[in-house]
Short mmCIF file of C-alpha atoms and ligand atoms in Angstrom, two decimals:
data_model
loop_
_atom_site.label_atom_id
_atom_site.label_comp_id
_atom_site.label_asym_id
_atom_site.label_seq_id
_atom_site.Cartn_x
_atom_site.Cartn_y
_atom_site.Cartn_z
CA MET I 1 42.84 -15.29 116.29
CA ILE I 2 40.89 -12.35 116.02
CA VAL I 3 43.42 -11.86 113.20
CA LEU I 4 42.31 -14.77 110.71
CA LEU I 5 39.01 -13.24 111.03
CA ALA I 6 39.59 -9.99 109.75
CA GLY I 7 41.31 -12.12 107.05
CA LEU I 8 37.76 -14.55 105.99
CA ALA I 9 36.39 -11.26 106.20
CA MET I 10 38.31 -9.17 103.37
CA ALA I 11 38.83 -12.56 101.45
CA ALA I 12 34.40 -12.50 101.57
CA ALA I 13 33.98 -8.67 100.90
CA PRO I 14 32.68 -8.47 97.70
CA PRO I 15 34.39 -6.35 95.02
CA THR I 16 32.65 -2.92 94.92
CA TRP I 17 33.14 -0.29 92.04
CA SER I 18 35.52 1.77 93.77
CA GLY I 19 38.01 -0.80 94.50
CA SER I 20 37.97 -2.99 91.04
CA VAL I 21 35.38 -3.72 88.68
CA ALA I 22 35.24 0.77 88.11
CA ALA I 23 39.79 -0.10 86.75
CA ILE I 24 37.92 -3.79 84.08
CA VAL I 25 34.76 -1.53 83.22
CA HIS I 26 37.06 1.66 82.20
CA LYS I 27 40.13 -0.45 81.06
CA ASN I 28 37.82 -2.70 78.95
CA CYS I 29 34.17 -1.92 77.96
CA ALA I 30 34.20 2.28 77.53
CA GLY I 31 36.24 2.76 74.32
CA CYS I 32 32.89 1.82 72.76
CA HIS I 33 29.98 2.15 75.69
CA ARG I 34 30.21 6.21 75.77
CA PRO I 35 28.82 9.34 74.26
CA GLY I 36 29.09 8.53 70.35
CA GLU I 37 30.70 5.51 70.36
CA VAL I 38 28.92 2.29 69.26
CA GLY I 39 27.58 1.01 72.52
CA PRO I 40 24.04 1.36 72.94
CA PHE I 41 24.57 2.84 76.22
CA PRO I 42 27.57 4.51 78.92
CA LEU I 43 29.30 2.41 81.03
CA LEU I 44 31.86 5.14 82.80
CA THR I 45 30.27 5.96 85.86
CA TYR I 46 28.84 4.23 88.98
CA GLU I 47 25.85 5.64 88.14
CA ASP I 48 25.58 4.22 83.78
CA ALA I 49 27.06 0.82 85.91
CA GLY I 50 25.49 -0.14 88.48
CA LYS I 51 22.07 -0.38 87.54
CA ARG I 52 23.32 -2.92 84.77
CA ALA I 53 25.01 -4.95 86.44
CA GLY I 54 23.68 -8.57 85.93
CA PHE I 55 22.85 -7.87 82.34
CA ILE I 56 26.59 -6.47 82.26
CA ALA I 57 28.40 -9.81 84.44
CA GLU I 58 25.93 -11.94 82.08
CA THR I 59 27.54 -10.68 79.30
CA CYS I 60 30.71 -10.58 80.28
CA ARG I 61 29.99 -14.05 81.83
CA SER I 62 29.14 -15.49 78.03
CA ARG I 63 31.65 -13.83 76.84
CA ARG I 64 29.30 -12.13 74.50
CA MET I 65 31.24 -8.54 75.36
CA PRO I 66 33.35 -7.54 74.70
CA PRO I 67 33.42 -8.55 71.20
CA TRP I 68 36.04 -10.56 70.42
CA LYS I 69 35.91 -14.13 68.43
CA ALA I 70 39.37 -15.37 68.39
CA GLU I 71 39.60 -17.84 70.81
CA PRO I 72 42.57 -18.14 72.37
CA GLY I 73 45.62 -20.60 72.33
CA HIS I 74 44.79 -19.71 68.57
CA GLY I 75 47.10 -17.09 67.68
CA SER I 76 48.76 -14.21 69.71
CA PHE I 77 47.07 -10.93 68.47
CA PHE I 78 47.13 -7.14 68.96
CA ASP I 79 44.31 -5.29 70.62
CA GLU I 80 42.53 -8.20 71.89
CA ARG I 81 38.65 -7.40 73.94
CA ARG I 82 39.65 -10.67 76.22
CA LEU I 83 38.25 -10.38 80.14
CA SER I 84 40.97 -13.00 82.61
CA GLU I 85 38.91 -15.18 85.14
CA SER I 86 39.62 -13.15 87.93
CA GLU I 87 38.12 -10.14 85.89
CA ILE I 88 34.72 -12.43 84.86
CA ASN I 89 34.83 -13.47 88.47
CA ALA I 90 34.87 -9.97 89.75
CA ILE I 91 32.44 -8.45 88.11
CA THR I 92 30.03 -11.67 88.35
CA ALA I 93 30.53 -11.15 92.60
CA TRP I 94 29.91 -7.93 92.46
CA ALA I 95 26.50 -8.24 90.49
CA ALA I 96 25.56 -10.71 93.49
CA ALA I 97 26.09 -8.41 95.76
CA GLY I 98 23.77 -5.77 94.93
CA ALA I 99 26.24 -4.14 93.27
CA PRO I 100 28.44 -1.94 95.66
CA ARG I 101 30.55 0.60 94.51
CA GLY I 102 32.66 1.50 97.97
CA ASP I 103 34.42 4.16 98.13
CA ALA I 104 33.28 6.63 96.32
CA GLN I 105 35.78 9.78 96.63
CA ALA I 106 38.57 6.99 96.27
CA GLU I 107 36.54 6.39 92.64
CA PRO I 108 38.70 5.91 89.39
CA LYS I 109 37.35 9.21 87.19
CA PRO I 110 36.65 8.10 83.28
CA PRO I 111 39.03 7.48 80.53
CA GLU I 112 39.60 10.53 79.02
CA PHE I 113 39.86 9.73 74.89
CA HIS I 114 40.99 11.76 72.33
CA ASP I 115 39.22 11.30 69.06
CA GLY I 116 42.15 12.96 66.79
CA TRP I 117 44.39 10.71 64.75
CA GLN I 118 45.66 8.25 66.23
CA LEU I 119 48.90 7.68 64.88
CA GLY I 120 49.58 11.66 64.64
CA LYS I 121 49.26 13.78 61.23
CA PRO I 122 48.47 11.69 58.08
CA ASP I 123 50.25 12.32 54.19
CA LEU I 124 46.53 12.06 52.69
CA VAL I 125 43.53 11.92 53.88
CA LEU I 126 41.18 11.28 51.43
CA ARG I 127 37.27 11.87 53.23
CA MET I 128 33.58 10.51 50.98
CA VAL I 129 33.20 12.79 48.14
CA GLU I 130 29.11 13.73 49.81
CA PRO I 131 27.79 12.54 52.96
CA PHE I 132 25.87 9.40 53.26
CA THR I 133 22.42 9.29 54.76
CA ILE I 134 21.73 6.48 57.59
CA PRO I 135 17.30 6.44 57.51
CA ALA I 136 16.97 5.67 61.82
CA GLU I 137 15.09 2.50 61.53
CA GLY I 138 16.05 -0.65 59.11
CA ARG I 139 18.17 -3.44 58.26
CA ASP I 140 22.10 -2.82 58.25
CA ILE I 141 23.85 -0.94 55.45
CA PHE I 142 26.29 -2.71 53.08
CA GLN I 143 27.82 0.42 50.96
CA VAL I 144 30.94 1.09 49.66
CA PHE I 145 32.66 4.59 48.52
CA VAL I 146 35.17 5.50 45.37
CA ILE I 147 37.45 7.49 46.28
CA PRO I 148 40.03 8.49 43.85
CA SER I 149 43.41 8.18 45.68
CA GLY I 150 44.49 11.00 43.32
CA LEU I 151 48.35 9.85 43.04
CA LYS I 152 49.79 10.30 40.51
CA GLU I 153 53.10 7.87 40.99
CA ARG I 154 53.37 4.80 42.74
CA ARG I 155 52.97 4.64 46.72
CA THR I 156 53.59 2.22 49.51
CA VAL I 157 51.60 2.81 52.90
CA ALA I 158 53.00 1.77 55.91
CA ALA I 159 49.32 2.88 58.03
CA MET I 160 46.14 3.44 56.50
CA GLU I 161 43.96 4.58 60.12
CA PHE I 162 40.75 4.44 59.55
CA ARG I 163 38.26 7.44 60.75
CA PRO I 164 34.46 7.14 61.32
CA GLY I 165 32.81 10.03 60.53
CA ASN I 166 29.97 8.78 63.04
CA ARG I 167 30.37 6.70 65.90
CA ARG I 168 26.71 5.87 66.48
CA VAL I 169 26.29 4.11 63.07
CA VAL I 170 29.93 2.76 61.71
CA HIS I 171 30.20 -0.46 62.16
CA HIS I 172 33.29 -1.71 60.60
CA ALA I 173 34.84 -1.27 57.10
CA LEU I 174 37.23 -2.37 55.08
CA VAL I 175 39.73 -0.87 52.57
CA PHE I 176 40.42 -2.24 49.77
CA LEU I 177 41.78 -0.65 45.92
CA ASP I 178 41.01 -0.54 42.45
CA GLY I 179 43.37 0.00 39.11
CA THR I 180 41.01 -0.57 36.63
CA GLY I 181 37.91 1.67 37.16
CA GLN I 182 35.33 -0.71 37.38
CA ALA I 183 34.54 0.32 40.86
CA ARG I 184 34.23 3.86 39.61
CA ARG I 185 31.79 2.55 36.26
CA LYS I 186 29.44 0.68 38.94
CA ASP I 187 29.28 3.60 41.16
CA GLU I 188 28.32 5.93 38.45
CA ALA I 189 25.46 3.61 37.09
CA HIS I 190 24.76 3.91 41.07
CA PRO I 191 21.94 6.52 41.87
CA GLY I 192 23.79 9.09 45.71
CA PRO I 193 26.60 8.74 46.85
CA GLY I 194 28.25 5.03 46.04
CA TYR I 195 26.65 1.77 45.20
CA SER I 196 25.04 -1.44 47.91
CA THR I 197 26.56 -4.18 48.71
CA PHE I 198 26.79 -7.44 51.11
CA GLY I 199 29.25 -9.40 51.64
CA GLY I 200 33.04 -8.49 48.21
CA VAL I 201 32.94 -5.05 47.25
CA GLY I 202 30.79 -5.61 43.96
CA ILE I 203 34.20 -6.14 41.89
CA MET I 204 37.54 -7.90 42.53
CA PRO I 205 39.91 -4.96 44.19
CA THR I 206 43.91 -5.35 42.94
CA GLY I 207 45.18 -4.66 46.41
CA GLY I 208 43.65 -3.84 50.07
CA LEU I 209 44.37 -1.26 52.79
CA GLY I 210 43.03 -3.27 56.01
CA GLY I 211 40.37 -3.04 57.27
CA TRP I 212 38.89 -1.48 60.75
CA ALA I 213 35.78 -1.90 63.94
CA PRO I 214 35.16 -0.69 67.08
CA GLY I 215 38.01 -0.93 69.66
CA ASN I 216 41.18 -1.49 66.46
CA PHE I 217 43.87 0.76 67.17
CA PRO I 218 45.69 1.99 63.68
CA ARG I 219 49.79 0.54 63.35
CA ARG I 220 52.25 0.88 61.02
CA LEU I 221 53.81 -1.92 59.33
CA PRO I 222 56.90 -3.37 60.51
CA ASP I 223 60.33 -0.98 58.65
CA GLY I 224 60.85 -1.27 54.90
CA THR I 225 57.29 -2.81 54.34
CA GLY I 226 54.73 -1.77 52.56
CA ARG I 227 51.35 -2.16 50.89
CA GLU I 228 51.04 -1.18 47.55
CA ILE I 229 49.07 1.87 46.38
CA GLN I 230 48.90 2.28 41.78
CA ALA I 231 49.29 5.48 40.42
CA GLY I 232 45.41 6.73 39.63
CA ALA I 233 44.42 3.64 41.76
CA ASP I 234 41.59 4.60 43.25
CA ILE I 235 40.50 3.85 47.12
CA ILE I 236 37.36 1.03 47.57
CA LEU I 237 35.90 1.87 50.74
CA GLN I 238 32.64 -0.84 52.17
CA VAL I 239 31.21 0.15 55.71
CA HIS I 240 28.76 -1.26 57.27
CA TYR I 241 26.08 0.89 59.30
CA HIS I 242 23.84 0.11 62.08
CA PRO I 243 20.73 2.40 61.46
CA SER I 244 21.16 4.27 65.52
CA GLY I 245 17.61 5.02 66.26
CA LYS I 246 17.61 8.29 64.69
CA ARG I 247 18.26 9.83 61.14
CA GLU I 248 22.35 10.10 60.62
CA THR I 249 24.42 11.26 57.69
CA ASP I 250 28.35 9.93 58.01
CA THR I 251 31.15 11.41 56.39
CA SER I 252 33.46 8.96 56.88
CA GLU I 253 37.69 9.32 56.72
CA ILE I 254 41.31 7.99 55.40
CA GLY I 255 44.48 8.75 56.53
CA LEU I 256 47.72 7.63 54.16
CA HIS I 257 51.23 7.32 55.98
CA PHE I 258 53.70 6.53 53.26
CA THR I 259 56.93 5.03 53.90
CA PRO I 260 59.70 7.61 53.69
CA LYS I 261 60.73 5.42 50.53
CA PRO I 262 59.00 2.97 48.48
CA ALA I 263 58.78 0.02 49.97
CA GLU I 264 61.06 -2.70 49.19
CA LYS I 265 58.95 -5.32 50.69
CA LEU I 266 54.62 -5.76 49.72
CA VAL I 267 51.71 -6.00 51.78
CA SER I 268 49.81 -8.64 49.67
CA ASN I 269 46.42 -9.86 50.39
CA LEU I 270 46.60 -13.53 49.65
CA PRO I 271 42.32 -14.79 49.77
CA LEU I 272 41.96 -18.60 50.43
CA ALA I 273 38.99 -19.08 49.03
CA SER I 274 36.74 -21.83 47.54
CA ARG I 275 32.85 -20.35 45.97
CA ASP I 276 32.48 -24.96 45.62
CA ILE I 277 29.25 -23.41 48.01
CA ASP I 278 25.56 -25.47 48.22
CA ILE I 279 23.97 -25.97 51.43
CA PRO I 280 20.81 -27.57 51.68
CA ALA I 281 18.13 -26.43 53.37
CA GLY I 282 17.83 -27.58 57.00
CA GLU I 283 21.83 -29.21 57.23
CA PRO I 284 23.28 -28.32 60.26
CA ALA I 285 27.13 -29.03 59.78
CA TYR I 286 27.81 -28.22 56.48
CA LYS I 287 31.24 -28.28 55.63
CA ARG I 288 33.87 -26.40 53.36
CA SER I 289 37.48 -26.33 53.11
CA VAL I 290 40.54 -24.52 51.46
CA ARG I 291 43.68 -26.08 50.90
CA PHE I 292 46.08 -23.59 49.76
CA THR I 293 50.10 -24.28 49.24
CA THR I 294 52.97 -22.04 48.98
CA PRO I 295 56.02 -22.84 46.07
CA GLU I 296 57.84 -19.46 48.51
CA PRO I 297 58.07 -18.91 51.66
CA LEU I 298 56.48 -15.33 53.16
CA THR I 299 55.68 -13.85 56.23
CA ILE I 300 51.93 -13.40 57.57
CA ILE I 301 50.54 -10.08 59.86
CA GLY I 302 47.23 -10.60 59.81
CA VAL I 303 44.42 -12.65 59.21
CA THR I 304 40.30 -11.36 58.19
CA PRO I 305 38.93 -14.56 58.12
CA HIS I 306 35.02 -13.67 56.38
CA MET I 307 31.87 -15.78 55.43
CA HIS I 308 27.47 -14.28 55.88
CA LEU I 309 24.76 -14.58 57.86
CA VAL I 310 25.16 -19.40 58.48
CA GLY I 311 29.27 -19.14 58.06
CA LYS I 312 29.78 -20.68 61.94
CA GLU I 313 33.09 -21.91 62.64
CA MET I 314 36.28 -20.73 61.08
CA LYS I 315 40.00 -22.97 61.94
CA VAL I 316 43.00 -21.48 59.47
CA ARG I 317 46.04 -22.93 60.41
CA VAL I 318 49.34 -23.52 58.62
CA VAL I 319 51.25 -26.76 58.64
CA LYS I 320 54.72 -26.74 57.54
CA PRO I 321 57.11 -29.04 55.44
CA ASP I 322 58.04 -31.02 58.40
CA GLY I 323 54.67 -31.60 59.42
CA ALA I 324 54.32 -28.62 62.34
CA GLU I 325 51.48 -27.36 62.59
CA ILE I 326 50.79 -23.46 63.50
CA PRO I 327 47.50 -22.32 64.68
CA LEU I 328 46.40 -19.06 62.83
CA ILE I 329 43.28 -18.06 64.44
CA TRP I 330 39.72 -20.20 64.89
CA ILE I 331 36.75 -18.36 65.73
CA ARG I 332 33.84 -20.55 66.87
CA ASP I 333 31.40 -18.82 67.02
CA TRP I 334 31.05 -17.10 63.57
CA ASP I 335 28.56 -13.48 63.82
CA PHE I 336 28.78 -11.10 60.68
CA ASN I 337 28.98 -8.46 63.09
CA TRP I 338 31.98 -8.78 64.04
CA GLN I 339 34.27 -9.25 62.05
CA ASP I 340 37.90 -8.19 62.77
CA THR I 341 41.96 -8.19 60.81
CA TYR I 342 43.54 -9.99 62.85
CA LEU I 343 46.96 -8.22 63.78
CA PHE I 344 49.33 -11.15 64.60
CA ARG I 345 51.93 -9.49 67.68
CA GLN I 346 54.39 -11.87 66.27
CA PRO I 347 54.66 -12.27 62.28
CA VAL I 348 54.77 -15.43 61.23
CA GLN I 349 57.29 -17.17 59.90
CA VAL I 350 56.16 -20.07 56.79
CA PRO I 351 58.90 -21.98 54.85
CA ALA I 352 57.90 -22.94 51.39
CA GLY I 353 56.12 -25.74 51.12
CA SER I 354 53.63 -24.88 53.88
CA ARG I 355 50.01 -26.34 53.45
CA PHE I 356 46.95 -23.17 54.83
CA GLU I 357 44.49 -24.91 56.03
CA VAL I 358 40.72 -23.37 55.90
CA ASP I 359 38.29 -25.64 57.43
CA ALA I 360 34.86 -23.63 57.59
CA LEU I 361 31.62 -24.67 58.96
CA TYR I 362 28.13 -23.09 58.97
CA ASP I 363 24.74 -24.49 60.49
CA ASN I 364 22.69 -23.86 57.36
CA SER I 365 18.69 -25.35 59.88
CA ALA I 366 16.39 -23.62 62.03
CA ALA I 367 17.79 -23.93 65.21
CA ASN I 368 20.09 -21.39 64.05
CA PRO I 369 19.01 -17.27 65.35
CA ARG I 370 21.10 -16.27 62.82
CA ASN I 371 20.08 -17.84 60.07
CA PRO I 372 18.40 -14.76 57.59
CA ARG I 373 15.70 -17.73 56.29
CA SER I 374 12.72 -18.99 58.08
CA PRO I 375 12.07 -21.61 57.12
CA PRO I 376 15.80 -22.23 55.80
CA GLY I 377 16.28 -22.47 51.69
CA ARG I 378 19.12 -23.81 49.67
CA VAL I 379 22.45 -21.45 50.13
CA LYS I 380 24.83 -21.16 47.39
CA TRP I 381 27.94 -19.16 47.20
CA GLY I 382 27.74 -14.92 46.29
CA GLU I 383 28.15 -12.00 47.56
CA GLN I 384 24.23 -11.03 48.99
CA THR I 385 22.25 -11.67 52.31
CA GLU I 386 21.42 -14.85 51.28
CA ASN I 387 24.64 -16.73 50.13
CA GLU I 388 27.11 -17.02 51.93
CA MET I 389 31.21 -18.15 51.42
CA CYS I 390 34.25 -19.09 52.12
CA LEU I 391 37.18 -16.71 52.14
CA CYS I 392 40.34 -15.34 54.37
CA PHE I 393 42.31 -13.30 53.60
CA VAL I 394 46.04 -14.10 54.98
CA ALA I 395 47.93 -10.04 55.23
CA MET I 396 51.72 -11.72 53.95
CA ILE I 397 55.01 -9.99 53.18
CA PRO I 398 56.36 -12.29 50.46
CA HIS I 399 60.43 -12.29 50.10
CA SER I 400 60.95 -10.53 46.91
CA ARG I 401 58.46 -8.90 43.63
CA GLU I 402 59.59 -11.78 42.13
CA SER I 403 58.43 -14.61 44.54
CA LEU I 404 54.93 -12.68 45.53
CA GLY I 405 54.39 -12.74 42.01
CA LYS I 406 55.02 -16.65 41.69
CA ILE I 407 52.57 -17.52 45.05
CA ARG I 408 49.84 -15.13 43.08
CA GLN I 409 49.89 -17.35 40.17
CA ALA I 410 50.38 -20.37 42.06
CA ALA I 411 47.22 -19.04 44.56
CA MET I 412 45.13 -18.31 40.97
CA ARG I 413 45.54 -22.20 39.71
CA GLN I 414 44.92 -23.96 43.30
CA LEU I 415 41.96 -21.90 44.36
CA MET I 416 40.50 -19.58 41.39
CA THR I 417 37.75 -21.35 39.50
CA PRO I 418 37.90 -20.07 35.80
CA GLY I 419 35.17 -17.69 36.50
CA MET I 420 37.35 -16.06 39.73
CA LEU I 421 40.06 -15.95 37.02
CA LEU I 422 37.90 -14.39 34.42
CA ARG I 423 36.94 -11.56 36.84
CA PHE I 424 40.35 -11.46 38.32
CA LEU I 425 42.13 -10.78 35.01
CA GLY I 426 39.48 -7.91 34.44
CA GLY I 427 37.74 -9.93 32.04
CA ASN I 428 33.82 -9.46 33.65
C1 HEC U 501 33.99 -3.02 70.78
C2 HEC U 501 33.28 -2.31 71.03
C3 HEC U 501 32.47 -3.20 72.08
C4 HEC U 501 33.51 -3.23 73.83
C5 HEC U 501 34.62 -3.27 74.11
C6 HEC U 501 32.23 -3.39 73.64
N1 HEC U 501 30.98 -3.80 74.19
FE1 HEC U 501 29.69 -3.57 74.40
N2 HEC U 501 28.07 -3.47 73.15
C7 HEC U 501 28.94 -3.06 72.66
C8 HEC U 501 28.30 -3.09 70.62
C9 HEC U 501 27.89 -2.53 69.57
C10 HEC U 501 26.62 -3.38 71.28
C11 HEC U 501 24.73 -3.85 70.86
C12 HEC U 501 25.45 -4.71 70.92
C13 HEC U 501 26.17 -5.78 69.65
O1 HEC U 501 25.81 -5.13 68.62
O2 HEC U 501 25.86 -6.99 70.41
C14 HEC U 501 26.88 -4.23 72.93
C15 HEC U 501 26.84 -4.38 73.91
C16 HEC U 501 26.02 -4.97 74.88
C17 HEC U 501 25.50 -4.86 76.48
C18 HEC U 501 23.68 -5.07 75.63
C19 HEC U 501 23.53 -6.29 75.23
C20 HEC U 501 22.37 -7.09 74.52
O3 HEC U 501 22.17 -7.43 74.15
O4 HEC U 501 21.77 -5.92 74.17
C21 HEC U 501 26.05 -4.56 76.90
C22 HEC U 501 25.04 -5.28 78.90
C23 HEC U 501 27.36 -4.57 77.09
N3 HEC U 501 27.61 -3.99 75.58
C24 HEC U 501 28.54 -4.76 78.15
C25 HEC U 501 30.07 -4.52 77.41
C26 HEC U 501 30.14 -4.63 79.08
C27 HEC U 501 30.29 -4.87 80.26
C28 HEC U 501 31.71 -4.92 78.31
C29 HEC U 501 33.64 -4.65 78.82
C30 HEC U 501 33.61 -5.79 79.59
C31 HEC U 501 31.74 -4.01 77.08
N4 HEC U 501 30.38 -4.47 76.85
C32 HEC U 501 32.44 -3.83 75.58
C33 HEC U 501 30.44 -2.32 71.72
C34 HEC U 501 31.74 -2.73 72.39
#
């Protein structure tokens, strides 16, 4: 009897900070919630977390934190930021019990972070040419910086590591390539470092190196594969800055690790896009889809969905010729502020004749709190805040260069309007 009662008492005892909650918070929150990082306050010690227990429990239960937009069961990704039900229950019970500390002596120490290059010393470090100043207040800034690669010959990259110069303000970054000089000319035509854009980078890039968001870790591509940088190409770095309340400056860097010898298999971005967007004011459920059938087999290693502010949902899948479906990603509550490049734990093999399906949903009603316009207005395709996009980049490895050419051709035929094609070919 006594044993049974003790058992019940133990089951009912609320979790404590030192017993279990600290470990959950350190593992899932501290990466962003520490001094100098994007999180608005640190969550390292009992003092940090105890006083915010109710707020923490609420954001975890609603899955607002940690920020992770991909629905479970639709793709399995590296660096998933997702609490388990039991972790959420522990935090909720801890907060409901008044955030007990437990045995302060037994408390786990906050994790240590090293902010140097995560993959070791890169072969080539490319830095923003000048520091960029972010004012204390105001709207988020999307700035494109053009950094000459200085490469005399074509190289293939096994890994790209983006290192934010100022983590308080750098919200995310996308890295593209331009072998045409268009971005350079645009930069020269604008005063100050770089030029500002919102959705895209203002030109049609000739390649891509990936992206970064807080909580992402750089990764090497599978052996024998690489991303190509043409000789003399410029690196196009788009950084999303979020003002911190203080005037800040940033000089971010990119580290490149080249493949030991030129990679045979190249990683390319397949843009699955529709420009056919015209959303009536007030429309709560506007749908757009993209279909693309690949003429060649390929391997998918990642996806980067992209919409703007009234974008609500995006589902991407592959339907194989035998009808079998492979879910790639489902974002049910799109948030422009948390755009990630999602990398699959297991590369996805796609046979020739498979159909890519992108289904996007937009809410242009007044009831959408993310709608930038009040009252809502007509929304058309474009790169500005008040425009929308329907785009998912698929990072893929075709089986050969020839195969890549065929996929590109098919993609141009099926996905691009004449205007887009012209820009892609450098005609504009
Ligand atoms: C990938 C970075 C990241 C991780 C990981 C993260 N946060 Fe956050 N958190 C943020 C940012 C950035 C904000 C500011 C609001 C926003 O941008 O959504 C924030 C805001 C918050 C807020 C305030 C919400 C509000 O409405 O102002 C709470 C509470 C919070 N986080 C708790 C947590 C907890 C608890 C965890 C871990 C379970 C966690 N966060 C993990 C980046 C992160």
